[in-house]
PDB file of C-alpha atoms and ligand atoms in Angstrom:
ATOM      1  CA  UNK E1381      49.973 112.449  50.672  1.00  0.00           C
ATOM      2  CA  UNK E1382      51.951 115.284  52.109  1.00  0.00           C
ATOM      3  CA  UNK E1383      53.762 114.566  55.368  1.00  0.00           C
ATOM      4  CA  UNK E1384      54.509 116.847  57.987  1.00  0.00           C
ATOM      5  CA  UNK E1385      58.298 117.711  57.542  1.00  0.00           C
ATOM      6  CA  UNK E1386      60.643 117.565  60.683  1.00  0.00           C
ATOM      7  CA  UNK E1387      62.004 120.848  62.203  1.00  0.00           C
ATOM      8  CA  UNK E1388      65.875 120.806  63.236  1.00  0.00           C
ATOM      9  CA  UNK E1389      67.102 120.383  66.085  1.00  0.00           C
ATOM     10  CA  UNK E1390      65.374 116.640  66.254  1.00  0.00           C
ATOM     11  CA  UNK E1391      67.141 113.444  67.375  1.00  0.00           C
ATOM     12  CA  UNK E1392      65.998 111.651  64.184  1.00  0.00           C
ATOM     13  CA  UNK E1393      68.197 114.524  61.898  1.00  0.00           C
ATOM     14  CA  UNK E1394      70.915 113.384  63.370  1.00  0.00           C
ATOM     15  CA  UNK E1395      70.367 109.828  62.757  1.00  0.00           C
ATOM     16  CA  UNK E1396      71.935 107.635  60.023  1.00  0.00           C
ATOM     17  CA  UNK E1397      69.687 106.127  57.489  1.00  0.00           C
ATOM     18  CA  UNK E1398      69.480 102.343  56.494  1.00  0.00           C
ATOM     19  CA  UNK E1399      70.074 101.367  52.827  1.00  0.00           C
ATOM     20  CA  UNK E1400      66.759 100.414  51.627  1.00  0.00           C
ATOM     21  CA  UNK E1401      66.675  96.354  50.840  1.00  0.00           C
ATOM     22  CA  UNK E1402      63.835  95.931  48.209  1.00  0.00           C
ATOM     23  CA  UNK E1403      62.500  98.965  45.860  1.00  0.00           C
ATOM     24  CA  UNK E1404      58.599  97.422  46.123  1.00  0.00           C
ATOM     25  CA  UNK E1405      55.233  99.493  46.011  1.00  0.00           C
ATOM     26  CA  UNK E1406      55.886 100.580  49.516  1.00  0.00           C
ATOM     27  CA  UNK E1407      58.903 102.857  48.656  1.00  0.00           C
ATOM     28  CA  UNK E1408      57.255 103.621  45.520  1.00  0.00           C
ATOM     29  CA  UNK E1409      54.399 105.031  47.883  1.00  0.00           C
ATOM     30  CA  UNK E1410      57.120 107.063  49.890  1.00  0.00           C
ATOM     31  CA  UNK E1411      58.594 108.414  46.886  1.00  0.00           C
ATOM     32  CA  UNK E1412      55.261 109.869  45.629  1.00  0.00           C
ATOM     33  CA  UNK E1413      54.571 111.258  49.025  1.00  0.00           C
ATOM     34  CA  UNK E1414      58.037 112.718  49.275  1.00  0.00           C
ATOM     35  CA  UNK E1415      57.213 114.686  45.721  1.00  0.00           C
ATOM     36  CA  UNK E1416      54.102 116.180  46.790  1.00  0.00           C
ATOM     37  CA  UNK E1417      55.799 117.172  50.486  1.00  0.00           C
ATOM     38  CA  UNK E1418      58.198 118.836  48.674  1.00  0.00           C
ATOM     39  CA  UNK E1419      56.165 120.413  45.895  1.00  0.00           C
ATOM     40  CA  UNK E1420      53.845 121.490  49.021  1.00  0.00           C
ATOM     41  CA  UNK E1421      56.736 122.840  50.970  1.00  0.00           C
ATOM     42  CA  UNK E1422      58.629 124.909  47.834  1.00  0.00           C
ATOM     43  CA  UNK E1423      61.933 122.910  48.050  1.00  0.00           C
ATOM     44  CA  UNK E1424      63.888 121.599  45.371  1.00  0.00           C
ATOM     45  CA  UNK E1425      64.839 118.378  47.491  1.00  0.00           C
ATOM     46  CA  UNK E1426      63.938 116.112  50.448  1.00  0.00           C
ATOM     47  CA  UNK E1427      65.194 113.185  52.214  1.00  0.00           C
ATOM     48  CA  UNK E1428      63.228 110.591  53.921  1.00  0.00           C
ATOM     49  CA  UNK E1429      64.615 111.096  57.252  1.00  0.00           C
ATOM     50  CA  UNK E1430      62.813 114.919  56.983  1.00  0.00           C
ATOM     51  CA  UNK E1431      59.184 113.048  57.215  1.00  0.00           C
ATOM     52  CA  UNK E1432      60.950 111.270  60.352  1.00  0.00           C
ATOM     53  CA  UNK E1433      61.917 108.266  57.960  1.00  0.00           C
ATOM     54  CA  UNK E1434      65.177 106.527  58.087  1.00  0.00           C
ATOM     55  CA  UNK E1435      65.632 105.317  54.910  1.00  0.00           C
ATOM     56  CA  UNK E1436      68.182 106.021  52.205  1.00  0.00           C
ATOM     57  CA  UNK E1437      65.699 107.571  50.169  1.00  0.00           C
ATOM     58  CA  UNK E1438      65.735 111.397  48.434  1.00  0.00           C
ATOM     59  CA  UNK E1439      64.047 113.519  45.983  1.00  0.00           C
ATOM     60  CA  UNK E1440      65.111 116.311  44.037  1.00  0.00           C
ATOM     61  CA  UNK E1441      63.959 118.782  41.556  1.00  0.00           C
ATOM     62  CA  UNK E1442      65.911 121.718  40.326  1.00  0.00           C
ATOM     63  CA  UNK E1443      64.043 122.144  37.307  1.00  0.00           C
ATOM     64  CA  UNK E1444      63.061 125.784  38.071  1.00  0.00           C
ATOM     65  CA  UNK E1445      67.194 126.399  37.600  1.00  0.00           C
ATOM     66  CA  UNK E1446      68.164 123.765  35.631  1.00  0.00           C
ATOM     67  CA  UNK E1447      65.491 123.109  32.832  1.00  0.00           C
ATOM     68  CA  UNK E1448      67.733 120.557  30.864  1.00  0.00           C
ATOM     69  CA  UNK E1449      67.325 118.247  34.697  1.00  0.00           C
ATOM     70  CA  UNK E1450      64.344 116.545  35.543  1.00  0.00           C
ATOM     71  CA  UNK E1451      62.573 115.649  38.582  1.00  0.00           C
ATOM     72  CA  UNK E1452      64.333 112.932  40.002  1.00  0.00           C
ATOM     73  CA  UNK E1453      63.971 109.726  43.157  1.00  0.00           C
ATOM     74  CA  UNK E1454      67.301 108.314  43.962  1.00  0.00           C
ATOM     75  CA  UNK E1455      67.139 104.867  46.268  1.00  0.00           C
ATOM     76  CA  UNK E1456      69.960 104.543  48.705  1.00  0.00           C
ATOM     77  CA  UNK E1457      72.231 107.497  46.412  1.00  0.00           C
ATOM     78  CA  UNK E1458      76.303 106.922  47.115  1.00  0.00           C
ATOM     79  CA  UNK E1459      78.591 109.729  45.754  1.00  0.00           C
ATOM     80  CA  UNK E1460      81.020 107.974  43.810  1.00  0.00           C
ATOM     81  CA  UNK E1461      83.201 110.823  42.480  1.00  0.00           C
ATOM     82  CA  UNK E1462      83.572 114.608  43.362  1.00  0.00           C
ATOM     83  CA  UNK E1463      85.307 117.090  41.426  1.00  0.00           C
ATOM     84  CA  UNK E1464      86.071 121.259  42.129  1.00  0.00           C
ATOM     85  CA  UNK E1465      84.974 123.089  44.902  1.00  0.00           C
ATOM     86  CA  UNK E1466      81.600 125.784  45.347  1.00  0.00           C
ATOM     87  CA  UNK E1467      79.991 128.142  47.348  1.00  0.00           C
ATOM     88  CA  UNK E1468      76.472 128.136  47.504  1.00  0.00           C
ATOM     89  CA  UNK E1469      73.942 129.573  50.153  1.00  0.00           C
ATOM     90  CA  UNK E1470      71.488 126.805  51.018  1.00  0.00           C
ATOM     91  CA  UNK E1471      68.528 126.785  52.686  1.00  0.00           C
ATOM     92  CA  UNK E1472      66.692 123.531  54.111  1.00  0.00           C
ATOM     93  CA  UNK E1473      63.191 122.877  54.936  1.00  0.00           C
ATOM     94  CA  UNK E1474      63.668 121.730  57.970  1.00  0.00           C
ATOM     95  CA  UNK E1475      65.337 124.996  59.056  1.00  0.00           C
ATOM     96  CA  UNK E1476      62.492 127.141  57.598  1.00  0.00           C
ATOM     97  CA  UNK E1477      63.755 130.951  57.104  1.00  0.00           C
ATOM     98  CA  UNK E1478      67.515 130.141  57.938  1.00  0.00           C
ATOM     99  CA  UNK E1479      70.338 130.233  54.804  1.00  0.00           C
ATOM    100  CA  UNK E1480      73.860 129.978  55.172  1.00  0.00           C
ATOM    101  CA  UNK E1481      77.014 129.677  52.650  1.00  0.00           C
ATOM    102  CA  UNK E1482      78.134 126.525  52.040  1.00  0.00           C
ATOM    103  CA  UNK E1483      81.400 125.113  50.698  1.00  0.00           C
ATOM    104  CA  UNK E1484      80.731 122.324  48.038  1.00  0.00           C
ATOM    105  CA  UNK E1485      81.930 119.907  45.358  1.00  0.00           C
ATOM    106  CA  UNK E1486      80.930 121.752  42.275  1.00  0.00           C
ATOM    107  CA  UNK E1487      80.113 118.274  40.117  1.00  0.00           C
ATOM    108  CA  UNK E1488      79.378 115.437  41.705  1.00  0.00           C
ATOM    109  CA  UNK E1489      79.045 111.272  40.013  1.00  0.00           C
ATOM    110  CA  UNK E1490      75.918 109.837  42.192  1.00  0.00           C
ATOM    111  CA  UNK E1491      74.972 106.069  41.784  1.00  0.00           C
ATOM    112  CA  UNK E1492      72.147 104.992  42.961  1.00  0.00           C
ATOM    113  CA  UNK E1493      68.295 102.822  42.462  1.00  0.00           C
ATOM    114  CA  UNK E1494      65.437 104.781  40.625  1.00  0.00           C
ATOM    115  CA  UNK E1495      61.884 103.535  41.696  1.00  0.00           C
ATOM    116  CA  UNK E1496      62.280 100.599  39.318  1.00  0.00           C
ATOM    117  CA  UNK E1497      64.770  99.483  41.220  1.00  0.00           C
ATOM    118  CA  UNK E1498      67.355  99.657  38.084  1.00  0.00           C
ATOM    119  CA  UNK E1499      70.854 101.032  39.048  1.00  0.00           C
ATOM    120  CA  UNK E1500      71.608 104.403  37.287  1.00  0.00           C
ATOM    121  CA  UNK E1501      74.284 106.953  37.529  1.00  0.00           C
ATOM    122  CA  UNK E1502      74.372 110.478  36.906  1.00  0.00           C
ATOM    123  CA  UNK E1503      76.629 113.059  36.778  1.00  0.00           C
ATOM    124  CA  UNK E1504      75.231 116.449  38.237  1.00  0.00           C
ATOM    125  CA  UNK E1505      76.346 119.880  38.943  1.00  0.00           C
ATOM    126  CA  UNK E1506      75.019 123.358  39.555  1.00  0.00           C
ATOM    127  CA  UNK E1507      72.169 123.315  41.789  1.00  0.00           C
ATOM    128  CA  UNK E1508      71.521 119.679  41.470  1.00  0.00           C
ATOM    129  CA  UNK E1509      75.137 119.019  42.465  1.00  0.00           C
ATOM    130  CA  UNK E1510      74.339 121.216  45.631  1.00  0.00           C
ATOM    131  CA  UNK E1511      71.542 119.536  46.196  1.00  0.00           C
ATOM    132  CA  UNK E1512      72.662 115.927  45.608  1.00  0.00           C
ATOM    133  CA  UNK E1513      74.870 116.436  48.471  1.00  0.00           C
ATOM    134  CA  UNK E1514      72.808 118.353  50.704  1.00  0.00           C
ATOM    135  CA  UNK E1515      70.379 115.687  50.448  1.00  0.00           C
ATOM    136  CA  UNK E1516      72.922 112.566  50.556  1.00  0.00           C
ATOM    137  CA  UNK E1517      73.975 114.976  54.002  1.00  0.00           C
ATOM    138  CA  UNK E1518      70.357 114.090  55.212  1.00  0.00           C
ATOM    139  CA  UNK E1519      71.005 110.274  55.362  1.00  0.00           C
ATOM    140  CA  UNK E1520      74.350 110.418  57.245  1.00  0.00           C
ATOM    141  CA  UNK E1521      72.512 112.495  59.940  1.00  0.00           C
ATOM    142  CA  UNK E1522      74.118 115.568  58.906  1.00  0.00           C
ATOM    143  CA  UNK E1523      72.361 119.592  57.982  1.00  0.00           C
ATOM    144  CA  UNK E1524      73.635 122.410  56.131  1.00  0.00           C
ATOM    145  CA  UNK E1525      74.292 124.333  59.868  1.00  0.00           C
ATOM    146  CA  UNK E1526      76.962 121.361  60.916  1.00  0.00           C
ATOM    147  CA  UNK E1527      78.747 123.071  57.869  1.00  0.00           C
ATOM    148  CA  UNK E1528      78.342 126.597  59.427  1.00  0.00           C
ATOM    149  CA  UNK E1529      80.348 128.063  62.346  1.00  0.00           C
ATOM    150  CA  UNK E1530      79.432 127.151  66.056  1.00  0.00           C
ATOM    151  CA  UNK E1531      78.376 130.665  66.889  1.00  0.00           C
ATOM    152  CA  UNK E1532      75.876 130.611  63.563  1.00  0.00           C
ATOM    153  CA  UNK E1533      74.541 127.304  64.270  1.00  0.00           C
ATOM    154  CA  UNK E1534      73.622 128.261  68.084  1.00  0.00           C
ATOM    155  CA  UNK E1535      71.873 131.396  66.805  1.00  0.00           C
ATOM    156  CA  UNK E1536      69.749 129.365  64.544  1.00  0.00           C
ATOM    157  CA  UNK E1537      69.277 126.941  66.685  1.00  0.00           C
ATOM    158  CA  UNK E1538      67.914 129.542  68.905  1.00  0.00           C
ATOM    159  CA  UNK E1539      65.287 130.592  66.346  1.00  0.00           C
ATOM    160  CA  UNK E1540      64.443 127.171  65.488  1.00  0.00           C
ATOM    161  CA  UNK E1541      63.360 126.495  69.249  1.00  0.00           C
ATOM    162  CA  UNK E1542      61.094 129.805  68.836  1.00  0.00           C
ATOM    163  CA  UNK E1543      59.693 128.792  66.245  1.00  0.00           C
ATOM    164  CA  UNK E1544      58.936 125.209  67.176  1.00  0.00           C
ATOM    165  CA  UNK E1545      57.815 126.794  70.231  1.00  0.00           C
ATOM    166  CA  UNK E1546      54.895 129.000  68.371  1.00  0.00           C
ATOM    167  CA  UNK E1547      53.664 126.479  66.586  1.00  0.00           C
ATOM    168  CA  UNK E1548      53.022 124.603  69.389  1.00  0.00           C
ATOM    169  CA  UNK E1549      51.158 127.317  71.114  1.00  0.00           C
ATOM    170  CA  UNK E1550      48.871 127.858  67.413  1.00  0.00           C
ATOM    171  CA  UNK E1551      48.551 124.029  66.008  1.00  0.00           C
ATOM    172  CA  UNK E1552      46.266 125.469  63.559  1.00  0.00           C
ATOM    173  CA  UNK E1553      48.362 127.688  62.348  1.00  0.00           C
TER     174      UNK E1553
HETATM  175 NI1   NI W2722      67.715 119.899  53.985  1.00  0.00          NI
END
């Protein structure tokens, strides 16, 4: 099921996430409806918190970029080792329209539960290193625009209130 995806500024972006306690059919439920919000939406990754969900719970797929990675759940995800720096201009589906440069580890070691509930680790980096962290940002109450200077965050956030703003006025739409 596709959820509707939260629009920044919103007090639950901002919020920290709790470590999920048991990987059961529930969360395997979320993680299926993450997928097909984010396959809906045209993102390469989500985190619960996005559908208004505070859970440590993200999805990512940078196949399109990467075709060696794979579509991928990770369960309460904990960077355990960065390495070199990058610049990458990210975008966010929660700040539809708006992409800014970010400064980034450039490979990233990520440990974490797949939907099995096994512990993996993987070691990531171009796009899925960028989004690993973007993501794992998500759950710690944090966007790309806290990243950004003052003056460009206020200016989005500006457009983001116009926007939320119209579609209020056109539900439909
Ligand atoms: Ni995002």
């Amino acid at each position: 099921m596709v959820r509707e995806i939260l629009i920044w500024p919103d007090p639950i972006l901002k919020q920290k996430a709790k470590p999920v306690t048991k990987v059961d059919d529930a969360v395997r439920t979320l993680v299926k409806d993450m997928f097909e919000t984010m396959y809906a939406a045209d993102g390469v990754g989500l985190a619960a918190p996005q559908i208004g969900i505070l859970q440590r719970i993200i999805v990512l797929d940078t196949t399109p970029r990467q075709p060696e990675s794979k579509p991928i759940a990770m369960i309460n995800p904990e960077l355990i080792a960065m390495e070199g720096e990058t610049t990458y201009t990210e975008g966010c589906l929660s700040i539809p329209g708006e992409a800014e440069d970010v400064d980034r580890a450039a490979v990233v070691t990520v440990k974490f539960l797949d939907p099995e509930g096994q512990e993996q680790t993987l070691k990531c980096d171009g796009l899925l290193a960028i989004a690993v962290q973007h993501e794992t940002d998500h759950l710690n109450g944090t966007v790309f625009v806290d990243h950004v200077s003052t003056l460009k965050r206020e200016l989005i956030r500006k457009r983001m209130k116009r926007l939320k703003s119209e579609r209020e006025e056109r539900p439909s739409a």
